[in-house]
Amino acid sequence: MSATSHRGGASAIRSQPLRLLARVAAILLAAMTLSAPRTLAQVGTRPARVISLVPSVTEMIFAMGAGSIVVGVSSYDHFPPDVATRPRLGALVDPDFERILTLHPDLVIAYGSQEDLVRRLDAAHIASFSYRNGGLDNVTATVRRLGERLGRRADAERLAARIEADLGRVRQAVKGRPRPRTALIFGRESGSLRGLYASAGVGFLHDLLELAGGDDVFGDVRRESLQVSTEMLLARRPDVVIEIHTSEGWTPTRLAQERHVWDALPALPAVRTGRVYLLADDSLSIPGPRVADIAERFARVLHPDAFTPNRSETR
Amino acid sequence: MTARSPLTRGIPVVLLCFALMVAAIVFAPFIGSTDISFGAVFSRRVPFADNIDAQIFFLARLPRALAAALVGGTLAAAGAVFQGLLRNPLAEPYTLGISAGASLGAMVAITFGAMLPTGGVATAGLAGAGLAVLVVYALANARHRGLSTTVLLLSGVTLNAFFWALILLVQYLSDFAETYRALRWLMGDLDVVGYSSIVTALPLLVIAFVAFAWLARPLNLLSLGAEAAGARGLNVARAQRVAFFSGSLATAGAVSIGGPIGFVGIIVPHLVRLVVGADHRLVLPASACFGAAFLVACDVVARTVAAPLDLPVGIITALAGGPFFLWLLLRRR
Amino acid sequence: MLLDAVDLEFAYRTGRRSAPPLVVDGVSLHVDAGSIVGILGPNGSGKTTLLKLLSGALGPTAGRILFDGRDLASMSRRALADHVAVVPQETHLAFDYTVLEIVLMGRYSKLGAFEIEGPDDLASAGRALDATGSRHLADRAFPTLSGGEKQRVIIASALAQLDMRGTTANAAPRGLLVLDEPTASLDLKYQLEVAALLTRLNRTRGMTVLLSTHDLRFAASVCQHVVLLSRGRVLAQGTPAETLTPSLVSTLYDIEAGVVAPLLA
């Protein structure tokens, strides 16, 4: 009994400094927030210091000719090459709030799910622009919305129109051609066909595949991605398999090795006819201004005779 | 008192478990998310390369059923061995950090797969498991003639924590897509695509099971305590070493096939003991057979219940096995 | 003479540079076949270590032990198990074995690696259960037994261990039953029961018994030969009448002689 009460007393004493510490931290944070320059951007003004934690949006800002206003990027930004000169401030799960504050941004571009970050930015009177992934339409819609927000409506409109025109050209090139049943794979264990992930019926990759003249074999599943079992893959009988590898380090030799892994399923129509294509490029997963390039790469493997053969893919 | 060993009373249960296992393996390939024609599956007229039905049966479902049986049986038997070795009913194949080591290897292979030579996740998992086994053995052997079960447990728990920290570090350094795939690997997956991963792990599992057969009586004696076992003529240090290495080998092989599937290794031995008693000569074969049947059944559920989604089988083992085990436990008291 | 120990010394290795203290220091004793020998001493006197040496679980750092004329250190594990059976102070099981299963575990050294107990082993287990009055417990789960019942079952397991294959019920077992503090965790009723059991085994079956205890009255009532052990050395040995004197006992336990007298009454 006495031991218990003693322990209780000790923990009460120990927890008091903790509570004090928390209070001090809160006060410091508030002070920091107040001392930050009053940069609450009014709608209509042109933000001059923008931080983008979303690679696809970073690309959009650069592509509309406003790269100079970007003062910080996410840890996953690699394009355009200029981003290498900007400080990296974390990404979806680990934004570095303190460093964001010290860069005095007047606009921070964040993912829609980063509610905590947006709340803290609000507290610091820093405006934010919320981005969510969506279908292919969402790319040009985001460009236009962004142009509005950055006060660069004309630049944005030019970019959106160019993307739409490029996509239209790809659509036109494959028009009327038979649409091969295609499985778009964007992840698996290296060296085996285990842990296959495929694009399903929602999202910009699915939309790009359909636009490029392919019939998504998993298009009926209303999800962005799907773990595909061997049984399901065999049952869906894709005529073409397109595999995209977005991480670094995929040499042509490795891609050729990985291509042979598919020989484990010889009855798959795509394997039998040799139509398994491995594409390696980190742009392939970014729903940004380069989506038309992705569409064209898909279209070139799906309908090689629709294009002049100026570009070869690993096959 | 009869003139027959009390062992004979449990033999019908072992045979029943064996029959369950065989039935599960035979019937599982006939159930799936796709309608296939079983006439076409066994038809000789269509060449195999053109026969999608036969390929679904022989390349997707049958290897999966065999993998489930092998993994389930191995994990359950290894669980019984570790519980006997550590004299602790809460022990399981993953207690000593073997699965954490295998997971670390697999995480590295998934995350940095592009930079590794082909060979892949299973090999990396085996390497990680081997590393964990050697570290735990060196620690537990350092200050004793035999293995100290206390030191084994403590070093296992510590190693688990250490490897998990490294796993999280690898995860933190990796890309989104890879993080998700790595997480999915940790949930366990029996879709082995053909027979190569089974064939690779089979030699390890055969060696382990030969050792298990020899271990049944030594494990009985060990549950009296190391000194009492030694006084009855058992070479305690050797029995402990054999149990540790064979259990580890079996666990590493199973994890290399199916990832760290949980629950089977701890629950099945207990379930079996409720029926056949404590004698390891019954517990080990019954656990192996029942564990196999159980995991095959769980995998059938996992791949059909939410088709076209393929649920992680570890979720099914816990959801199906947990309440059933609690019910058995309550009914018995 | 069944067991003959000469000038035994033992020290636990500590890993430190300095020489570790001797836990057993120059002990000589012998156990005649068919006798009950008790090692008596206070806690920490080295009783348990000495028993481990005499039963072959530990090897002495110096000195030698002869069992039936053979060097104990040269005997194989199985040969040792055929001749020396040990009953530990307490037995905790990891799993719910039945009493019969526990008793049959005593037959381990008689069976091949994959051999199943045969009629001989079951008969041997039956005799052991009869001898300890626990046949009615055969199918009970060990953890459900009382402390005294558990002790009897473990003794039965040890008897099954010493009962050589092919020997008849009447043949005196040429073995040694070693018990470490057989009554330490039992209340008075079970202490008397164990004392009666050991005496009966000794009288009717000629069983040789070596035990350690710190209980004067138990030693006096059961043992024919008593070894007083103090700080690893033999203080005195002989019959209970010779050794359990107020002066020796007060030296052994480091208490006033006047207090000892009523204990010995």
mmCIF file of C-alpha atoms in Angstrom, chain C:
data_model
loop_
_atom_site.group_PDB
_atom_site.id
_atom_site.type_symbol
_atom_site.label_atom_id
_atom_site.label_comp_id
_atom_site.label_asym_id
_atom_site.label_seq_id
_atom_site.Cartn_x
_atom_site.Cartn_y
_atom_site.Cartn_z
ATOM 1 C CA MET C 1 30.218 -49.804 -0.912
ATOM 2 C CA LEU C 2 28.052 -48.295 -3.658
ATOM 3 C CA LEU C 3 29.434 -44.778 -3.747
ATOM 4 C CA ASP C 4 32.846 -43.674 -2.568
ATOM 5 C CA ALA C 5 33.932 -40.043 -2.728
ATOM 6 C CA VAL C 6 37.453 -38.965 -1.804
ATOM 7 C CA ASP C 7 38.752 -35.429 -1.189
ATOM 8 C CA LEU C 8 36.174 -33.673 -3.347
ATOM 9 C CA GLU C 9 36.703 -30.027 -4.178
ATOM 10 C CA PHE C 10 34.542 -27.788 -6.296
ATOM 11 C CA ALA C 11 34.396 -24.120 -7.219
ATOM 12 C CA TYR C 12 32.036 -22.384 -9.633
ATOM 13 C CA ARG C 13 33.903 -20.548 -12.367
ATOM 14 C CA THR C 14 33.283 -16.848 -11.959
ATOM 15 C CA GLY C 15 35.162 -15.442 -14.928
ATOM 16 C CA ARG C 16 37.192 -13.193 -12.651
ATOM 17 C CA ARG C 17 40.961 -13.464 -12.342
ATOM 18 C CA SER C 18 41.094 -14.285 -8.640
ATOM 19 C CA ALA C 19 40.672 -17.910 -7.592
ATOM 20 C CA PRO C 20 36.965 -18.581 -6.993
ATOM 21 C CA PRO C 21 35.947 -19.710 -3.499
ATOM 22 C CA LEU C 22 35.593 -23.442 -2.896
ATOM 23 C CA VAL C 23 31.948 -24.433 -2.418
ATOM 24 C CA VAL C 24 32.933 -28.019 -1.620
ATOM 25 C CA ASP C 25 36.229 -28.273 0.213
ATOM 26 C CA GLY C 26 37.891 -31.625 0.841
ATOM 27 C CA VAL C 27 34.806 -33.765 1.344
ATOM 28 C CA SER C 28 35.165 -37.546 1.656
ATOM 29 C CA LEU C 29 32.211 -39.818 2.253
ATOM 30 C CA HIS C 30 30.808 -43.146 1.250
ATOM 31 C CA VAL C 31 27.358 -44.628 0.771
ATOM 32 C CA ASP C 32 26.842 -48.333 1.508
ATOM 33 C CA ALA C 33 24.471 -50.262 -0.695
ATOM 34 C CA GLY C 34 21.080 -50.515 0.985
ATOM 35 C CA SER C 35 21.590 -47.582 3.314
ATOM 36 C CA ILE C 36 20.022 -44.158 3.688
ATOM 37 C CA VAL C 37 22.583 -41.377 3.928
ATOM 38 C CA GLY C 38 21.670 -37.799 4.758
ATOM 39 C CA ILE C 39 23.723 -34.677 4.179
ATOM 40 C CA LEU C 40 22.703 -32.168 6.819
ATOM 41 C CA GLY C 41 23.632 -28.532 6.897
ATOM 42 C CA PRO C 42 22.312 -24.974 6.981
ATOM 43 C CA ASN C 43 21.412 -23.018 3.837
ATOM 44 C CA GLY C 44 24.499 -22.203 1.809
ATOM 45 C CA SER C 45 26.586 -25.015 3.285
ATOM 46 C CA GLY C 46 27.102 -26.582 -0.170
ATOM 47 C CA LYS C 47 24.592 -29.453 0.175
ATOM 48 C CA THR C 48 23.044 -29.057 -3.264
ATOM 49 C CA THR C 49 26.415 -28.688 -4.986
ATOM 50 C CA LEU C 50 27.729 -31.777 -3.206
ATOM 51 C CA LEU C 51 24.665 -33.732 -4.352
ATOM 52 C CA LYS C 52 25.264 -32.586 -7.942
ATOM 53 C CA LEU C 53 28.843 -33.845 -7.712
ATOM 54 C CA LEU C 54 27.769 -37.177 -6.236
ATOM 55 C CA SER C 55 25.085 -37.677 -8.887
ATOM 56 C CA GLY C 56 27.422 -36.803 -11.745
ATOM 57 C CA ALA C 57 25.633 -33.600 -12.823
ATOM 58 C CA LEU C 58 28.819 -31.631 -12.060
ATOM 59 C CA GLY C 59 32.426 -32.781 -12.262
ATOM 60 C CA PRO C 60 34.640 -32.074 -9.222
ATOM 61 C CA THR C 61 37.590 -29.688 -9.619
ATOM 62 C CA ALA C 62 39.642 -32.127 -7.529
ATOM 63 C CA GLY C 63 39.103 -35.547 -5.943
ATOM 64 C CA ARG C 64 37.367 -38.583 -7.355
ATOM 65 C CA ILE C 65 34.087 -40.454 -7.042
ATOM 66 C CA LEU C 66 33.721 -44.208 -7.524
ATOM 67 C CA PHE C 67 30.324 -45.702 -8.209
ATOM 68 C CA ASP C 68 30.278 -49.465 -7.631
ATOM 69 C CA GLY C 69 34.023 -49.424 -8.238
ATOM 70 C CA ARG C 70 33.825 -47.424 -11.495
ATOM 71 C CA ASP C 71 34.963 -43.865 -11.893
ATOM 72 C CA LEU C 72 31.798 -41.766 -12.080
ATOM 73 C CA ALA C 73 33.447 -39.338 -14.528
ATOM 74 C CA SER C 74 34.130 -42.144 -17.012
ATOM 75 C CA MET C 75 30.513 -43.354 -17.124
ATOM 76 C CA SER C 76 28.384 -42.459 -20.132
ATOM 77 C CA ARG C 77 25.285 -40.330 -19.671
ATOM 78 C CA ARG C 78 23.073 -43.343 -20.199
ATOM 79 C CA ALA C 79 25.020 -45.660 -17.888
ATOM 80 C CA LEU C 80 24.912 -42.958 -15.241
ATOM 81 C CA ALA C 81 21.170 -42.528 -15.728
ATOM 82 C CA ASP C 82 20.715 -46.317 -15.370
ATOM 83 C CA HIS C 83 22.315 -46.225 -11.919
ATOM 84 C CA VAL C 84 21.712 -42.812 -10.408
ATOM 85 C CA ALA C 85 18.305 -41.107 -10.348
ATOM 86 C CA VAL C 86 17.759 -37.597 -9.030
ATOM 87 C CA VAL C 87 14.654 -36.088 -7.433
ATOM 88 C CA PRO C 88 14.942 -32.287 -7.443
ATOM 89 C CA GLN C 89 13.593 -30.123 -4.667
ATOM 90 C CA GLU C 90 10.653 -28.962 -6.743
ATOM 91 C CA THR C 91 9.414 -29.745 -10.245
ATOM 92 C CA HIS C 92 7.609 -27.209 -12.393
ATOM 93 C CA LEU C 93 6.402 -28.447 -15.752
ATOM 94 C CA ALA C 94 6.067 -26.282 -18.824
ATOM 95 C CA PHE C 95 3.111 -28.340 -20.085
ATOM 96 C CA ASP C 96 0.320 -30.508 -18.666
ATOM 97 C CA TYR C 97 1.821 -33.997 -18.803
ATOM 98 C CA THR C 98 -0.057 -36.842 -17.129
ATOM 99 C CA VAL C 99 1.437 -38.707 -14.179
ATOM 100 C CA LEU C 100 2.010 -41.831 -16.268
ATOM 101 C CA GLU C 101 3.838 -39.797 -18.908
ATOM 102 C CA ILE C 102 6.104 -38.317 -16.233
ATOM 103 C CA VAL C 103 6.894 -41.732 -14.785
ATOM 104 C CA LEU C 104 7.596 -43.127 -18.258
ATOM 105 C CA MET C 105 10.076 -40.297 -18.869
ATOM 106 C CA GLY C 106 12.246 -42.153 -16.346
ATOM 107 C CA ARG C 107 12.696 -44.814 -19.027
ATOM 108 C CA TYR C 108 14.453 -42.403 -21.421
ATOM 109 C CA SER C 109 17.906 -43.933 -21.073
ATOM 110 C CA LYS C 110 16.588 -47.427 -21.822
ATOM 111 C CA LEU C 111 15.056 -46.581 -25.196
ATOM 112 C CA GLY C 112 16.504 -45.871 -28.622
ATOM 113 C CA ALA C 113 16.045 -42.475 -30.250
ATOM 114 C CA PHE C 114 12.782 -43.378 -31.984
ATOM 115 C CA GLU C 115 11.691 -46.296 -29.769
ATOM 116 C CA ILE C 116 8.269 -46.270 -28.103
ATOM 117 C CA GLU C 117 7.811 -47.571 -24.557
ATOM 118 C CA GLY C 118 7.005 -51.290 -24.582
ATOM 119 C CA PRO C 119 5.360 -53.656 -22.074
ATOM 120 C CA ASP C 120 8.568 -53.821 -19.976
ATOM 121 C CA ASP C 121 8.613 -50.069 -19.563
ATOM 122 C CA LEU C 122 4.916 -49.939 -18.698
ATOM 123 C CA ALA C 123 5.373 -52.737 -16.182
ATOM 124 C CA SER C 124 8.297 -50.869 -14.682
ATOM 125 C CA ALA C 125 6.227 -47.681 -14.471
ATOM 126 C CA GLY C 126 3.413 -49.680 -12.866
ATOM 127 C CA ARG C 127 5.760 -51.058 -10.183
ATOM 128 C CA ALA C 128 7.082 -47.565 -9.516
ATOM 129 C CA LEU C 129 3.560 -46.181 -9.157
ATOM 130 C CA ASP C 130 2.646 -49.044 -6.806
ATOM 131 C CA ALA C 131 5.768 -48.577 -4.719
ATOM 132 C CA THR C 132 4.912 -44.916 -4.169
ATOM 133 C CA GLY C 133 1.186 -45.522 -3.682
ATOM 134 C CA SER C 134 0.265 -43.354 -6.657
ATOM 135 C CA ARG C 135 -1.227 -45.807 -9.142
ATOM 136 C CA HIS C 136 -4.621 -44.119 -8.801
ATOM 137 C CA LEU C 137 -3.068 -40.865 -10.037
ATOM 138 C CA ALA C 138 -1.774 -42.342 -13.312
ATOM 139 C CA ASP C 139 -4.096 -40.444 -15.632
ATOM 140 C CA ARG C 140 -4.171 -37.172 -13.676
ATOM 141 C CA ALA C 141 -2.480 -34.064 -15.090
ATOM 142 C CA PHE C 142 0.652 -33.393 -13.054
ATOM 143 C CA PRO C 143 -0.060 -29.701 -12.323
ATOM 144 C CA THR C 144 -3.377 -30.640 -10.644
ATOM 145 C CA LEU C 145 -1.616 -32.687 -7.923
ATOM 146 C CA SER C 146 -0.846 -31.554 -4.377
ATOM 147 C CA GLY C 147 2.767 -30.935 -3.353
ATOM 148 C CA GLY C 148 3.086 -34.321 -1.659
ATOM 149 C CA GLU C 149 1.541 -36.160 -4.588
ATOM 150 C CA LYS C 150 3.913 -34.418 -6.992
ATOM 151 C CA GLN C 151 6.908 -35.460 -4.884
ATOM 152 C CA ARG C 152 5.697 -39.083 -4.889
ATOM 153 C CA VAL C 153 5.247 -39.044 -8.658
ATOM 154 C CA ILE C 154 8.742 -37.670 -9.234
ATOM 155 C CA ILE C 155 10.113 -40.361 -6.912
ATOM 156 C CA ALA C 156 8.145 -42.933 -8.946
ATOM 157 C CA SER C 157 9.734 -41.566 -12.129
ATOM 158 C CA ALA C 158 13.168 -41.976 -10.509
ATOM 159 C CA LEU C 159 12.309 -45.558 -9.489
ATOM 160 C CA ALA C 160 11.253 -46.356 -13.059
ATOM 161 C CA GLN C 161 14.610 -44.982 -14.142
ATOM 162 C CA LEU C 162 16.538 -47.294 -11.807
ATOM 163 C CA ASP C 163 14.426 -50.341 -12.627
ATOM 164 C CA MET C 164 16.558 -52.148 -15.232
ATOM 165 C CA ARG C 165 14.803 -53.773 -18.128
ATOM 166 C CA GLY C 166 14.225 -57.472 -17.453
ATOM 167 C CA THR C 167 14.735 -57.354 -13.705
ATOM 168 C CA THR C 168 11.883 -58.774 -11.688
ATOM 169 C CA ALA C 169 9.969 -57.024 -8.978
ATOM 170 C CA ASN C 170 11.905 -58.819 -6.276
ATOM 171 C CA ALA C 171 15.432 -58.096 -7.444
ATOM 172 C CA ALA C 172 17.016 -55.312 -5.425
ATOM 173 C CA PRO C 173 17.801 -52.405 -7.785
ATOM 174 C CA ARG C 174 21.535 -51.758 -7.947
ATOM 175 C CA GLY C 175 20.976 -48.044 -8.092
ATOM 176 C CA LEU C 176 21.163 -44.876 -6.085
ATOM 177 C CA LEU C 177 18.212 -42.588 -5.430
ATOM 178 C CA VAL C 178 19.342 -39.009 -4.831
ATOM 179 C CA LEU C 179 16.912 -36.496 -3.317
ATOM 180 C CA ASP C 180 17.619 -32.795 -2.885
ATOM 181 C CA GLU C 181 15.737 -31.415 0.140
ATOM 182 C CA PRO C 182 12.798 -33.820 -0.373
ATOM 183 C CA THR C 183 10.668 -32.159 2.310
ATOM 184 C CA ALA C 184 11.616 -28.505 2.023
ATOM 185 C CA SER C 185 8.453 -27.386 0.313
ATOM 186 C CA LEU C 186 6.032 -29.765 2.045
ATOM 187 C CA ASP C 187 3.896 -29.358 5.132
ATOM 188 C CA LEU C 188 4.198 -31.735 8.081
ATOM 189 C CA LYS C 189 1.715 -34.341 6.874
ATOM 190 C CA TYR C 190 3.496 -34.794 3.556
ATOM 191 C CA GLN C 191 6.918 -34.682 5.242
ATOM 192 C CA LEU C 192 5.899 -37.711 7.319
ATOM 193 C CA GLU C 193 4.509 -39.379 4.205
ATOM 194 C CA VAL C 194 7.766 -38.936 2.300
ATOM 195 C CA ALA C 195 9.783 -40.154 5.300
ATOM 196 C CA ALA C 196 7.625 -43.279 5.506
ATOM 197 C CA LEU C 197 7.916 -43.838 1.754
ATOM 198 C CA LEU C 198 11.717 -43.608 1.747
ATOM 199 C CA THR C 199 12.006 -45.917 4.746
ATOM 200 C CA ARG C 200 9.655 -48.410 3.112
ATOM 201 C CA LEU C 201 11.561 -48.357 -0.198
ATOM 202 C CA ASN C 202 14.773 -48.941 1.732
ATOM 203 C CA ARG C 203 13.430 -51.787 3.877
ATOM 204 C CA THR C 204 11.315 -53.689 1.350
ATOM 205 C CA ARG C 205 13.286 -53.113 -1.847
ATOM 206 C CA GLY C 206 16.777 -52.503 -0.522
ATOM 207 C CA MET C 207 16.892 -49.111 -2.214
ATOM 208 C CA THR C 208 20.004 -47.046 -1.505
ATOM 209 C CA VAL C 209 19.100 -43.422 -0.789
ATOM 210 C CA LEU C 210 21.248 -40.283 -0.598
ATOM 211 C CA LEU C 211 19.493 -37.106 0.421
ATOM 212 C CA SER C 212 20.204 -33.592 1.557
ATOM 213 C CA THR C 213 18.160 -31.823 4.203
ATOM 214 C CA HIS C 214 18.335 -29.028 6.707
ATOM 215 C CA ASP C 215 15.663 -30.690 8.847
ATOM 216 C CA LEU C 216 17.156 -32.327 11.976
ATOM 217 C CA ARG C 217 14.149 -34.421 12.821
ATOM 218 C CA PHE C 218 13.738 -35.697 9.298
ATOM 219 C CA ALA C 219 17.400 -36.708 9.196
ATOM 220 C CA ALA C 220 17.141 -38.357 12.593
ATOM 221 C CA SER C 221 14.040 -40.339 11.688
ATOM 222 C CA VAL C 222 15.092 -41.521 8.221
ATOM 223 C CA CYS C 223 18.877 -41.696 7.887
ATOM 224 C CA GLN C 224 21.227 -44.448 9.013
ATOM 225 C CA HIS C 225 24.277 -42.335 8.297
ATOM 226 C CA VAL C 226 24.483 -38.547 8.587
ATOM 227 C CA VAL C 227 27.098 -36.171 7.138
ATOM 228 C CA LEU C 228 27.174 -32.724 8.753
ATOM 229 C CA LEU C 229 28.256 -30.166 6.173
ATOM 230 C CA SER C 230 29.357 -26.679 7.133
ATOM 231 C CA ARG C 231 30.750 -24.141 4.646
ATOM 232 C CA GLY C 232 31.637 -26.903 2.210
ATOM 233 C CA ARG C 233 33.532 -29.007 4.763
ATOM 234 C CA VAL C 234 32.515 -32.124 6.663
ATOM 235 C CA LEU C 235 32.008 -31.191 10.307
ATOM 236 C CA ALA C 236 31.310 -34.754 11.397
ATOM 237 C CA GLN C 237 29.768 -37.956 10.073
ATOM 238 C CA GLY C 238 28.373 -41.153 11.540
ATOM 239 C CA THR C 239 25.099 -42.551 12.863
ATOM 240 C CA PRO C 240 22.427 -40.036 13.903
ATOM 241 C CA ALA C 241 23.227 -40.824 17.537
ATOM 242 C CA GLU C 242 26.883 -39.932 16.989
ATOM 243 C CA THR C 243 26.353 -36.813 14.943
ATOM 244 C CA LEU C 244 23.132 -35.201 16.085
ATOM 245 C CA THR C 245 24.491 -34.112 19.451
ATOM 246 C CA PRO C 246 23.648 -30.731 20.909
ATOM 247 C CA SER C 247 27.233 -29.506 20.668
ATOM 248 C CA LEU C 248 27.780 -30.533 17.016
ATOM 249 C CA VAL C 249 24.386 -29.283 15.921
ATOM 250 C CA SER C 250 24.826 -25.954 17.682
ATOM 251 C CA THR C 251 28.181 -25.569 15.926
ATOM 252 C CA LEU C 252 26.610 -26.565 12.595
ATOM 253 C CA TYR C 253 23.805 -24.028 12.816
ATOM 254 C CA ASP C 254 25.749 -21.478 14.845
ATOM 255 C CA ILE C 255 23.142 -21.318 17.641
ATOM 256 C CA GLU C 256 23.095 -21.835 21.414
ATOM 257 C CA ALA C 257 23.306 -25.452 22.539
ATOM 258 C CA GLY C 258 20.387 -24.968 24.886
ATOM 259 C CA VAL C 259 18.079 -24.241 21.981
ATOM 260 C CA VAL C 260 19.111 -27.431 20.193
ATOM 261 C CA ALA C 261 18.223 -29.915 22.915
ATOM 262 C CA PRO C 262 14.417 -29.741 22.543
ATOM 263 C CA LEU C 263 14.759 -30.030 18.743
ATOM 264 C CA LEU C 264 16.569 -33.321 19.126
ATOM 265 C CA ALA C 265 14.156 -34.717 21.681
#
